[in-house]
Amino acid sequence: MIDLKPALLCIGRGRPNETRHGWLLINDPTVSRHHANLNWVPEQNAFYYEHVSQTNPSRIDGNLIRTSQDLGARNQLNIGTHIYLLERKAVDVEPPPSEAETLGAAQPPDSALEYTLQLLPNGFTEFLKKGEANTLGMGVHVNWDPFTNGFVLKVTPGARATLSRNSDQQDEARAVSGQAVLENGDVITVDFCQFRFRRSTPGSTNTETIKLAKDSDSLIRGFSQVKLVGQGTFGQVFHMKDHAGASVAVKFLSPHLLLNEEAQVRFKNEATVALSLKHNRLLRVFDVGEAEDGRMYIMSEYLPNGTLEDKIQKAGKLPTMAVLKVAHEISQGLEYLHAQNLVHRDIKPSNIFFRDGQAVLADFGIVKGSDLMTATRSGFTAGTPHYMSPEQFRGFTEPRSDQYSLGAMLYEMLAGRRVFDAPDPIALAYMHVHQAPDPLLPQCPGAPEMLCLMIEKMISKKPSDRFANMQAVKGAIEHIAKDIKKRARR
């Protein structure tokens, strides 16, 4: 029998005889590390059940639960292979426990605590603020949660992060889906970086190890910062101006990656490749270097007119000639890139900018050589799942992989929806590898049949079923545009 207190109770998988305050731990392989929460609602004087796991189910009174459900005076909970009977009894209810009781030990008042994240092994320390979203990577944040009176790690669908806890006997990292309440000493792994979460009294943090990144306003001599215009997993992009008022875009390696060797190698690769490329349909890069705080940067032209993603979000479906125009311009850039024996590997609407009304391809952070010997086999697959080719999910790329991604982007422009859509990258991978896309023509009344067939050929599952190269794609685009103009003159 378990006496439930009117407070948050986390439910998850644990080892035999393992205890953790505030948790109901179940030794059952069919229970997730963080399976569910029992949340106390004072206004209703009752609990509600919040299902957290994305892989293992929960049932209440025999019914499958996917999100949350209010609990009554008597419910049967099926968690893994275990069955619990929740029953309200007529006994005196104790008042809600204090934070000190919830944590299992006396703690100073919250106003006397400070919360930090330190980049491991000996990197800079950042003080966490309750009113802000503290970003660790794309879709990974540490936020203050007033309900639990603590910081929680939040991971959005499609993002990846793991958490290891000192109380775990083997310090085993577990993947986090949704959110997890952070405890003192927890280690969060995001991308290539590890951060240790600390809760301490002011003055107990070793401030000699703190190295906060400088404001980018004075990082490059002769340039001043205007505003932050973009942020990703690896970098931050600022609009900056020189003394004459000329605008540039400057991409810095993210501060939390200053000590990460693999991230620095990847950023250097992007800088080297970008500086070497000279083509009108590719972003113009002027300079690469090292800023005052030691961060590498890439300085390029500033293109303020938005991205293709902005146009798609605003308009939904784009006109046929607009689709053909972007397709032709990006195919030119890719033809040049492939001639240099390079594969972009991340063709998507947010990487397409506009210069004087013409499309420009940007972001060379994961460009690789096109031979199979340089393919990605590092345990994770580079790219953006909604636009990745089947072979890219399997860990290798070639020039026709870019063709697939371009085709997926054109499909979205013409149909107003993505080829495949799912919140889970694993589900997206299955769709791209195994599932046939919906035919384009029924979704696009009035669109040329030749254009629909061209795009469907570009997103064939097998590279051998696609066009032989970007020159052939460009030729098909030109033929379709010419045919449309010819028909219009009749």
JSON list of N, CA, C and O in Angstrom, two decimals, residues 96-143:
[
{"chain": "A", "resi": 96, "resn": "PRO", "atom": "N", "xyz": [-0.44, 20.11, 2.35]},
{"chain": "A", "resi": 96, "resn": "PRO", "atom": "CA", "xyz": [0.62, 19.88, 1.38]},
{"chain": "A", "resi": 96, "resn": "PRO", "atom": "C", "xyz": [1.98, 20.06, 2.02]},
{"chain": "A", "resi": 96, "resn": "PRO", "atom": "O", "xyz": [2.18, 20.96, 2.84]},
{"chain": "A", "resi": 97, "resn": "PRO", "atom": "N", "xyz": [2.94, 19.20, 1.70]},
{"chain": "A", "resi": 97, "resn": "PRO", "atom": "CA", "xyz": [4.27, 19.31, 2.29]},
{"chain": "A", "resi": 97, "resn": "PRO", "atom": "C", "xyz": [5.00, 20.54, 1.80]},
{"chain": "A", "resi": 97, "resn": "PRO", "atom": "O", "xyz": [4.74, 21.05, 0.72]},
{"chain": "A", "resi": 98, "resn": "SER", "atom": "N", "xyz": [5.90, 20.99, 2.61]},
{"chain": "A", "resi": 98, "resn": "SER", "atom": "CA", "xyz": [6.74, 22.11, 2.21]},
{"chain": "A", "resi": 98, "resn": "SER", "atom": "C", "xyz": [7.76, 21.64, 1.20]},
{"chain": "A", "resi": 98, "resn": "SER", "atom": "O", "xyz": [7.94, 20.43, 0.98]},
{"chain": "A", "resi": 99, "resn": "GLU", "atom": "N", "xyz": [8.47, 22.57, 0.59]},
{"chain": "A", "resi": 99, "resn": "GLU", "atom": "CA", "xyz": [9.51, 22.19, -0.38]},
{"chain": "A", "resi": 99, "resn": "GLU", "atom": "C", "xyz": [10.57, 21.35, 0.29]},
{"chain": "A", "resi": 99, "resn": "GLU", "atom": "O", "xyz": [11.07, 20.38, -0.28]},
{"chain": "A", "resi": 100, "resn": "ALA", "atom": "N", "xyz": [10.90, 21.70, 1.55]},
{"chain": "A", "resi": 100, "resn": "ALA", "atom": "CA", "xyz": [11.93, 20.94, 2.25]},
{"chain": "A", "resi": 100, "resn": "ALA", "atom": "C", "xyz": [11.51, 19.49, 2.43]},
{"chain": "A", "resi": 100, "resn": "ALA", "atom": "O", "xyz": [12.29, 18.57, 2.26]},
{"chain": "A", "resi": 101, "resn": "GLU", "atom": "N", "xyz": [10.23, 19.28, 2.77]},
{"chain": "A", "resi": 101, "resn": "GLU", "atom": "CA", "xyz": [9.74, 17.92, 2.93]},
{"chain": "A", "resi": 101, "resn": "GLU", "atom": "C", "xyz": [9.73, 17.18, 1.61]},
{"chain": "A", "resi": 101, "resn": "GLU", "atom": "O", "xyz": [10.05, 16.01, 1.52]},
{"chain": "A", "resi": 102, "resn": "THR", "atom": "N", "xyz": [9.33, 17.88, 0.51]},
{"chain": "A", "resi": 102, "resn": "THR", "atom": "CA", "xyz": [9.30, 17.25, -0.81]},
{"chain": "A", "resi": 102, "resn": "THR", "atom": "C", "xyz": [10.67, 16.80, -1.24]},
{"chain": "A", "resi": 102, "resn": "THR", "atom": "O", "xyz": [10.85, 15.73, -1.82]},
{"chain": "A", "resi": 103, "resn": "LEU", "atom": "N", "xyz": [11.68, 17.60, -0.95]},
{"chain": "A", "resi": 103, "resn": "LEU", "atom": "CA", "xyz": [13.03, 17.25, -1.36]},
{"chain": "A", "resi": 103, "resn": "LEU", "atom": "C", "xyz": [13.66, 16.24, -0.43]},
{"chain": "A", "resi": 103, "resn": "LEU", "atom": "O", "xyz": [14.73, 15.71, -0.72]},
{"chain": "A", "resi": 104, "resn": "GLY", "atom": "N", "xyz": [13.01, 15.99, 0.72]},
{"chain": "A", "resi": 104, "resn": "GLY", "atom": "CA", "xyz": [13.51, 14.95, 1.61]},
{"chain": "A", "resi": 104, "resn": "GLY", "atom": "C", "xyz": [14.57, 15.43, 2.56]},
{"chain": "A", "resi": 104, "resn": "GLY", "atom": "O", "xyz": [15.15, 14.66, 3.29]},
{"chain": "A", "resi": 105, "resn": "ALA", "atom": "N", "xyz": [14.87, 16.72, 2.60]},
{"chain": "A", "resi": 105, "resn": "ALA", "atom": "CA", "xyz": [15.88, 17.25, 3.49]},
{"chain": "A", "resi": 105, "resn": "ALA", "atom": "C", "xyz": [15.63, 18.73, 3.64]},
{"chain": "A", "resi": 105, "resn": "ALA", "atom": "O", "xyz": [15.06, 19.38, 2.78]},
{"chain": "A", "resi": 106, "resn": "ALA", "atom": "N", "xyz": [16.08, 19.29, 4.75]},
{"chain": "A", "resi": 106, "resn": "ALA", "atom": "CA", "xyz": [15.90, 20.72, 4.98]},
{"chain": "A", "resi": 106, "resn": "ALA", "atom": "C", "xyz": [16.66, 21.51, 3.94]},
{"chain": "A", "resi": 106, "resn": "ALA", "atom": "O", "xyz": [17.81, 21.24, 3.65]},
{"chain": "A", "resi": 107, "resn": "GLN", "atom": "N", "xyz": [15.98, 22.50, 3.35]},
{"chain": "A", "resi": 107, "resn": "GLN", "atom": "CA", "xyz": [16.58, 23.34, 2.33]},
{"chain": "A", "resi": 107, "resn": "GLN", "atom": "C", "xyz": [16.38, 24.80, 2.70]},
{"chain": "A", "resi": 107, "resn": "GLN", "atom": "O", "xyz": [15.40, 25.16, 3.34]},
{"chain": "A", "resi": 108, "resn": "PRO", "atom": "N", "xyz": [17.27, 25.66, 2.32]},
{"chain": "A", "resi": 108, "resn": "PRO", "atom": "CA", "xyz": [17.06, 27.08, 2.54]},
{"chain": "A", "resi": 108, "resn": "PRO", "atom": "C", "xyz": [15.89, 27.56, 1.71]},
{"chain": "A", "resi": 108, "resn": "PRO", "atom": "O", "xyz": [15.51, 26.92, 0.74]},
{"chain": "A", "resi": 109, "resn": "PRO", "atom": "N", "xyz": [15.27, 28.69, 2.07]},
{"chain": "A", "resi": 109, "resn": "PRO", "atom": "CA", "xyz": [14.16, 29.20, 1.25]},
{"chain": "A", "resi": 109, "resn": "PRO", "atom": "C", "xyz": [14.61, 29.45, -0.17]},
{"chain": "A", "resi": 109, "resn": "PRO", "atom": "O", "xyz": [15.77, 29.73, -0.43]},
{"chain": "A", "resi": 110, "resn": "ASP", "atom": "N", "xyz": [13.63, 29.35, -1.13]},
{"chain": "A", "resi": 110, "resn": "ASP", "atom": "CA", "xyz": [13.98, 29.45, -2.54]},
{"chain": "A", "resi": 110, "resn": "ASP", "atom": "C", "xyz": [14.68, 30.74, -2.87]},
{"chain": "A", "resi": 110, "resn": "ASP", "atom": "O", "xyz": [15.57, 30.78, -3.72]},
{"chain": "A", "resi": 111, "resn": "SER", "atom": "N", "xyz": [14.29, 31.83, -2.22]},
{"chain": "A", "resi": 111, "resn": "SER", "atom": "CA", "xyz": [14.92, 33.12, -2.52]},
{"chain": "A", "resi": 111, "resn": "SER", "atom": "C", "xyz": [16.39, 33.14, -2.19]},
{"chain": "A", "resi": 111, "resn": "SER", "atom": "O", "xyz": [17.15, 33.99, -2.67]},
{"chain": "A", "resi": 112, "resn": "ALA", "atom": "N", "xyz": [16.85, 32.18, -1.36]},
{"chain": "A", "resi": 112, "resn": "ALA", "atom": "CA", "xyz": [18.26, 32.11, -0.98]},
{"chain": "A", "resi": 112, "resn": "ALA", "atom": "C", "xyz": [19.03, 31.08, -1.79]},
{"chain": "A", "resi": 112, "resn": "ALA", "atom": "O", "xyz": [20.16, 30.74, -1.45]},
{"chain": "A", "resi": 113, "resn": "LEU", "atom": "N", "xyz": [18.42, 30.56, -2.87]},
{"chain": "A", "resi": 113, "resn": "LEU", "atom": "CA", "xyz": [19.08, 29.56, -3.70]},
{"chain": "A", "resi": 113, "resn": "LEU", "atom": "C", "xyz": [19.44, 30.15, -5.05]},
{"chain": "A", "resi": 113, "resn": "LEU", "atom": "O", "xyz": [18.77, 31.05, -5.55]},
{"chain": "A", "resi": 114, "resn": "GLU", "atom": "N", "xyz": [20.52, 29.65, -5.63]},
{"chain": "A", "resi": 114, "resn": "GLU", "atom": "CA", "xyz": [20.86, 30.00, -7.00]},
{"chain": "A", "resi": 114, "resn": "GLU", "atom": "C", "xyz": [21.01, 28.71, -7.79]},
{"chain": "A", "resi": 114, "resn": "GLU", "atom": "O", "xyz": [21.38, 27.66, -7.25]},
{"chain": "A", "resi": 115, "resn": "TYR", "atom": "N", "xyz": [20.70, 28.80, -9.09]},
{"chain": "A", "resi": 115, "resn": "TYR", "atom": "CA", "xyz": [20.68, 27.63, -9.96]},
{"chain": "A", "resi": 115, "resn": "TYR", "atom": "C", "xyz": [21.63, 27.88, -11.12]},
{"chain": "A", "resi": 115, "resn": "TYR", "atom": "O", "xyz": [21.60, 28.96, -11.74]},
{"chain": "A", "resi": 116, "resn": "THR", "atom": "N", "xyz": [22.46, 26.89, -11.43]},
{"chain": "A", "resi": 116, "resn": "THR", "atom": "CA", "xyz": [23.46, 27.07, -12.48]},
{"chain": "A", "resi": 116, "resn": "THR", "atom": "C", "xyz": [23.55, 25.85, -13.38]},
{"chain": "A", "resi": 116, "resn": "THR", "atom": "O", "xyz": [23.16, 24.75, -12.98]},
{"chain": "A", "resi": 117, "resn": "LEU", "atom": "N", "xyz": [24.06, 26.07, -14.58]},
{"chain": "A", "resi": 117, "resn": "LEU", "atom": "CA", "xyz": [24.44, 25.01, -15.50]},
{"chain": "A", "resi": 117, "resn": "LEU", "atom": "C", "xyz": [25.90, 25.23, -15.86]},
{"chain": "A", "resi": 117, "resn": "LEU", "atom": "O", "xyz": [26.28, 26.32, -16.31]},
{"chain": "A", "resi": 118, "resn": "GLN", "atom": "N", "xyz": [26.72, 24.19, -15.68]},
{"chain": "A", "resi": 118, "resn": "GLN", "atom": "CA", "xyz": [28.13, 24.30, -16.04]},
{"chain": "A", "resi": 118, "resn": "GLN", "atom": "C", "xyz": [28.45, 23.36, -17.20]},
{"chain": "A", "resi": 118, "resn": "GLN", "atom": "O", "xyz": [28.06, 22.19, -17.19]},
{"chain": "A", "resi": 119, "resn": "LEU", "atom": "N", "xyz": [29.13, 23.91, -18.20]},
{"chain": "A", "resi": 119, "resn": "LEU", "atom": "CA", "xyz": [29.60, 23.09, -19.31]},
{"chain": "A", "resi": 119, "resn": "LEU", "atom": "C", "xyz": [30.74, 22.22, -18.82]},
{"chain": "A", "resi": 119, "resn": "LEU", "atom": "O", "xyz": [31.73, 22.72, -18.27]},
{"chain": "A", "resi": 120, "resn": "LEU", "atom": "N", "xyz": [30.61, 20.91, -18.99]},
{"chain": "A", "resi": 120, "resn": "LEU", "atom": "CA", "xyz": [31.65, 19.98, -18.52]},
{"chain": "A", "resi": 120, "resn": "LEU", "atom": "C", "xyz": [32.70, 19.74, -19.60]},
{"chain": "A", "resi": 120, "resn": "LEU", "atom": "O", "xyz": [32.42, 19.86, -20.79]},
{"chain": "A", "resi": 121, "resn": "PRO", "atom": "N", "xyz": [33.97, 19.46, -19.21]},
{"chain": "A", "resi": 121, "resn": "PRO", "atom": "CA", "xyz": [34.39, 19.18, -17.84]},
{"chain": "A", "resi": 121, "resn": "PRO", "atom": "C", "xyz": [34.66, 20.43, -16.99]},
{"chain": "A", "resi": 121, "resn": "PRO", "atom": "O", "xyz": [34.38, 20.46, -15.81]},
{"chain": "A", "resi": 122, "resn": "ASN", "atom": "N", "xyz": [35.22, 21.48, -17.55]},
{"chain": "A", "resi": 122, "resn": "ASN", "atom": "CA", "xyz": [35.56, 22.66, -16.76]},
{"chain": "A", "resi": 122, "resn": "ASN", "atom": "C", "xyz": [35.23, 23.94, -17.51]},
{"chain": "A", "resi": 122, "resn": "ASN", "atom": "O", "xyz": [36.01, 24.89, -17.52]},
{"chain": "A", "resi": 123, "resn": "GLY", "atom": "N", "xyz": [34.07, 23.94, -18.15]},
{"chain": "A", "resi": 123, "resn": "GLY", "atom": "CA", "xyz": [33.70, 25.09, -18.97]},
{"chain": "A", "resi": 123, "resn": "GLY", "atom": "C", "xyz": [33.00, 26.17, -18.18]},
{"chain": "A", "resi": 123, "resn": "GLY", "atom": "O", "xyz": [32.96, 26.15, -16.94]},
{"chain": "A", "resi": 124, "resn": "PHE", "atom": "N", "xyz": [32.44, 27.14, -18.88]},
{"chain": "A", "resi": 124, "resn": "PHE", "atom": "CA", "xyz": [31.80, 28.28, -18.24]},
{"chain": "A", "resi": 124, "resn": "PHE", "atom": "C", "xyz": [30.54, 27.84, -17.51]},
{"chain": "A", "resi": 124, "resn": "PHE", "atom": "O", "xyz": [29.93, 26.81, -17.82]},
{"chain": "A", "resi": 125, "resn": "THR", "atom": "N", "xyz": [30.15, 28.64, -16.53]},
{"chain": "A", "resi": 125, "resn": "THR", "atom": "CA", "xyz": [28.94, 28.39, -15.75]},
{"chain": "A", "resi": 125, "resn": "THR", "atom": "C", "xyz": [27.95, 29.50, -16.02]},
{"chain": "A", "resi": 125, "resn": "THR", "atom": "O", "xyz": [28.29, 30.68, -16.02]},
{"chain": "A", "resi": 126, "resn": "GLU", "atom": "N", "xyz": [26.69, 29.11, -16.25]},
{"chain": "A", "resi": 126, "resn": "GLU", "atom": "CA", "xyz": [25.64, 30.09, -16.53]},
{"chain": "A", "resi": 126, "resn": "GLU", "atom": "C", "xyz": [24.61, 30.04, -15.41]},
{"chain": "A", "resi": 126, "resn": "GLU", "atom": "O", "xyz": [24.17, 28.97, -15.00]},
{"chain": "A", "resi": 127, "resn": "PHE", "atom": "N", "xyz": [24.26, 31.21, -14.89]},
{"chain": "A", "resi": 127, "resn": "PHE", "atom": "CA", "xyz": [23.22, 31.30, -13.86]},
{"chain": "A", "resi": 127, "resn": "PHE", "atom": "C", "xyz": [21.85, 31.26, -14.53]},
{"chain": "A", "resi": 127, "resn": "PHE", "atom": "O", "xyz": [21.59, 32.03, -15.46]},
{"chain": "A", "resi": 128, "resn": "LEU", "atom": "N", "xyz": [20.98, 30.39, -14.05]},
{"chain": "A", "resi": 128, "resn": "LEU", "atom": "CA", "xyz": [19.65, 30.23, -14.64]},
{"chain": "A", "resi": 128, "resn": "LEU", "atom": "C", "xyz": [18.69, 31.26, -14.06]},
{"chain": "A", "resi": 128, "resn": "LEU", "atom": "O", "xyz": [18.71, 31.53, -12.85]},
{"chain": "A", "resi": 129, "resn": "LYS", "atom": "N", "xyz": [17.84, 31.80, -14.93]},
{"chain": "A", "resi": 129, "resn": "LYS", "atom": "CA", "xyz": [16.85, 32.79, -14.51]},
{"chain": "A", "resi": 129, "resn": "LYS", "atom": "C", "xyz": [15.46, 32.18, -14.65]},
{"chain": "A", "resi": 129, "resn": "LYS", "atom": "O", "xyz": [15.12, 31.56, -15.66]},
{"chain": "A", "resi": 130, "resn": "LYS", "atom": "N", "xyz": [14.63, 32.41, -13.63]},
{"chain": "A", "resi": 130, "resn": "LYS", "atom": "CA", "xyz": [13.32, 31.77, -13.60]},
{"chain": "A", "resi": 130, "resn": "LYS", "atom": "C", "xyz": [12.39, 32.29, -14.68]},
{"chain": "A", "resi": 130, "resn": "LYS", "atom": "O", "xyz": [11.53, 31.57, -15.16]},
{"chain": "A", "resi": 131, "resn": "GLY", "atom": "N", "xyz": [12.54, 33.53, -15.07]},
{"chain": "A", "resi": 131, "resn": "GLY", "atom": "CA", "xyz": [11.62, 34.12, -16.03]},
{"chain": "A", "resi": 131, "resn": "GLY", "atom": "C", "xyz": [12.01, 33.93, -17.47]},
{"chain": "A", "resi": 131, "resn": "GLY", "atom": "O", "xyz": [11.38, 34.48, -18.38]},
{"chain": "A", "resi": 132, "resn": "GLU", "atom": "N", "xyz": [13.07, 33.16, -17.74]},
{"chain": "A", "resi": 132, "resn": "GLU", "atom": "CA", "xyz": [13.56, 33.00, -19.10]},
{"chain": "A", "resi": 132, "resn": "GLU", "atom": "C", "xyz": [13.64, 31.54, -19.49]},
{"chain": "A", "resi": 132, "resn": "GLU", "atom": "O", "xyz": [13.80, 30.66, -18.64]},
{"chain": "A", "resi": 133, "resn": "ALA", "atom": "N", "xyz": [13.56, 31.30, -20.81]},
{"chain": "A", "resi": 133, "resn": "ALA", "atom": "CA", "xyz": [13.80, 29.96, -21.34]},
{"chain": "A", "resi": 133, "resn": "ALA", "atom": "C", "xyz": [15.30, 29.83, -21.59]},
{"chain": "A", "resi": 133, "resn": "ALA", "atom": "O", "xyz": [15.87, 30.55, -22.40]},
{"chain": "A", "resi": 134, "resn": "ASN", "atom": "N", "xyz": [15.96, 28.96, -20.86]},
{"chain": "A", "resi": 134, "resn": "ASN", "atom": "CA", "xyz": [17.40, 28.77, -20.98]},
{"chain": "A", "resi": 134, "resn": "ASN", "atom": "C", "xyz": [17.65, 27.67, -22.02]},
{"chain": "A", "resi": 134, "resn": "ASN", "atom": "O", "xyz": [17.39, 26.50, -21.77]},
{"chain": "A", "resi": 135, "resn": "THR", "atom": "N", "xyz": [18.13, 28.06, -23.20]},
{"chain": "A", "resi": 135, "resn": "THR", "atom": "CA", "xyz": [18.24, 27.15, -24.34]},
{"chain": "A", "resi": 135, "resn": "THR", "atom": "C", "xyz": [19.58, 26.42, -24.32]},
{"chain": "A", "resi": 135, "resn": "THR", "atom": "O", "xyz": [20.64, 27.05, -24.23]},
{"chain": "A", "resi": 136, "resn": "LEU", "atom": "N", "xyz": [19.53, 25.09, -24.44]},
{"chain": "A", "resi": 136, "resn": "LEU", "atom": "CA", "xyz": [20.74, 24.27, -24.51]},
{"chain": "A", "resi": 136, "resn": "LEU", "atom": "C", "xyz": [20.99, 23.77, -25.93]},
{"chain": "A", "resi": 136, "resn": "LEU", "atom": "O", "xyz": [22.09, 23.36, -26.25]},
{"chain": "A", "resi": 137, "resn": "GLY", "atom": "N", "xyz": [19.99, 23.75, -26.75]},
{"chain": "A", "resi": 137, "resn": "GLY", "atom": "CA", "xyz": [20.09, 23.26, -28.12]},
{"chain": "A", "resi": 137, "resn": "GLY", "atom": "C", "xyz": [18.75, 23.42, -28.80]},
{"chain": "A", "resi": 137, "resn": "GLY", "atom": "O", "xyz": [17.78, 23.91, -28.21]},
{"chain": "A", "resi": 138, "resn": "MET", "atom": "N", "xyz": [18.68, 22.99, -30.06]},
{"chain": "A", "resi": 138, "resn": "MET", "atom": "CA", "xyz": [17.43, 23.10, -30.80]},
{"chain": "A", "resi": 138, "resn": "MET", "atom": "C", "xyz": [16.35, 22.25, -30.13]},
{"chain": "A", "resi": 138, "resn": "MET", "atom": "O", "xyz": [16.46, 21.03, -30.05]},
{"chain": "A", "resi": 139, "resn": "GLY", "atom": "N", "xyz": [15.32, 22.91, -29.59]},
{"chain": "A", "resi": 139, "resn": "GLY", "atom": "CA", "xyz": [14.21, 22.18, -28.98]},
{"chain": "A", "resi": 139, "resn": "GLY", "atom": "C", "xyz": [14.50, 21.67, -27.58]},
{"chain": "A", "resi": 139, "resn": "GLY", "atom": "O", "xyz": [13.72, 20.88, -27.05]},
{"chain": "A", "resi": 140, "resn": "VAL", "atom": "N", "xyz": [15.60, 22.10, -26.97]},
{"chain": "A", "resi": 140, "resn": "VAL", "atom": "CA", "xyz": [15.95, 21.66, -25.62]},
{"chain": "A", "resi": 140, "resn": "VAL", "atom": "C", "xyz": [16.13, 22.88, -24.73]},
{"chain": "A", "resi": 140, "resn": "VAL", "atom": "O", "xyz": [16.97, 23.74, -25.00]},
{"chain": "A", "resi": 141, "resn": "HIS", "atom": "N", "xyz": [15.32, 22.97, -23.66]},
{"chain": "A", "resi": 141, "resn": "HIS", "atom": "CA", "xyz": [15.34, 24.14, -22.79]},
{"chain": "A", "resi": 141, "resn": "HIS", "atom": "C", "xyz": [15.30, 23.71, -21.33]},
{"chain": "A", "resi": 141, "resn": "HIS", "atom": "O", "xyz": [14.80, 22.63, -20.99]},
{"chain": "A", "resi": 142, "resn": "VAL", "atom": "N", "xyz": [15.81, 24.58, -20.47]},
{"chain": "A", "resi": 142, "resn": "VAL", "atom": "CA", "xyz": [15.66, 24.42, -19.03]},
{"chain": "A", "resi": 142, "resn": "VAL", "atom": "C", "xyz": [14.82, 25.60, -18.54]},
{"chain": "A", "resi": 142, "resn": "VAL", "atom": "O", "xyz": [15.24, 26.75, -18.67]},
{"chain": "A", "resi": 143, "resn": "ASN", "atom": "N", "xyz": [13.64, 25.31, -18.01]},
{"chain": "A", "resi": 143, "resn": "ASN", "atom": "CA", "xyz": [12.70, 26.34, -17.59]},
{"chain": "A", "resi": 143, "resn": "ASN", "atom": "C", "xyz": [12.30, 26.15, -16.13]},
{"chain": "A", "resi": 143, "resn": "ASN", "atom": "O", "xyz": [12.31, 25.04, -15.60]}
]
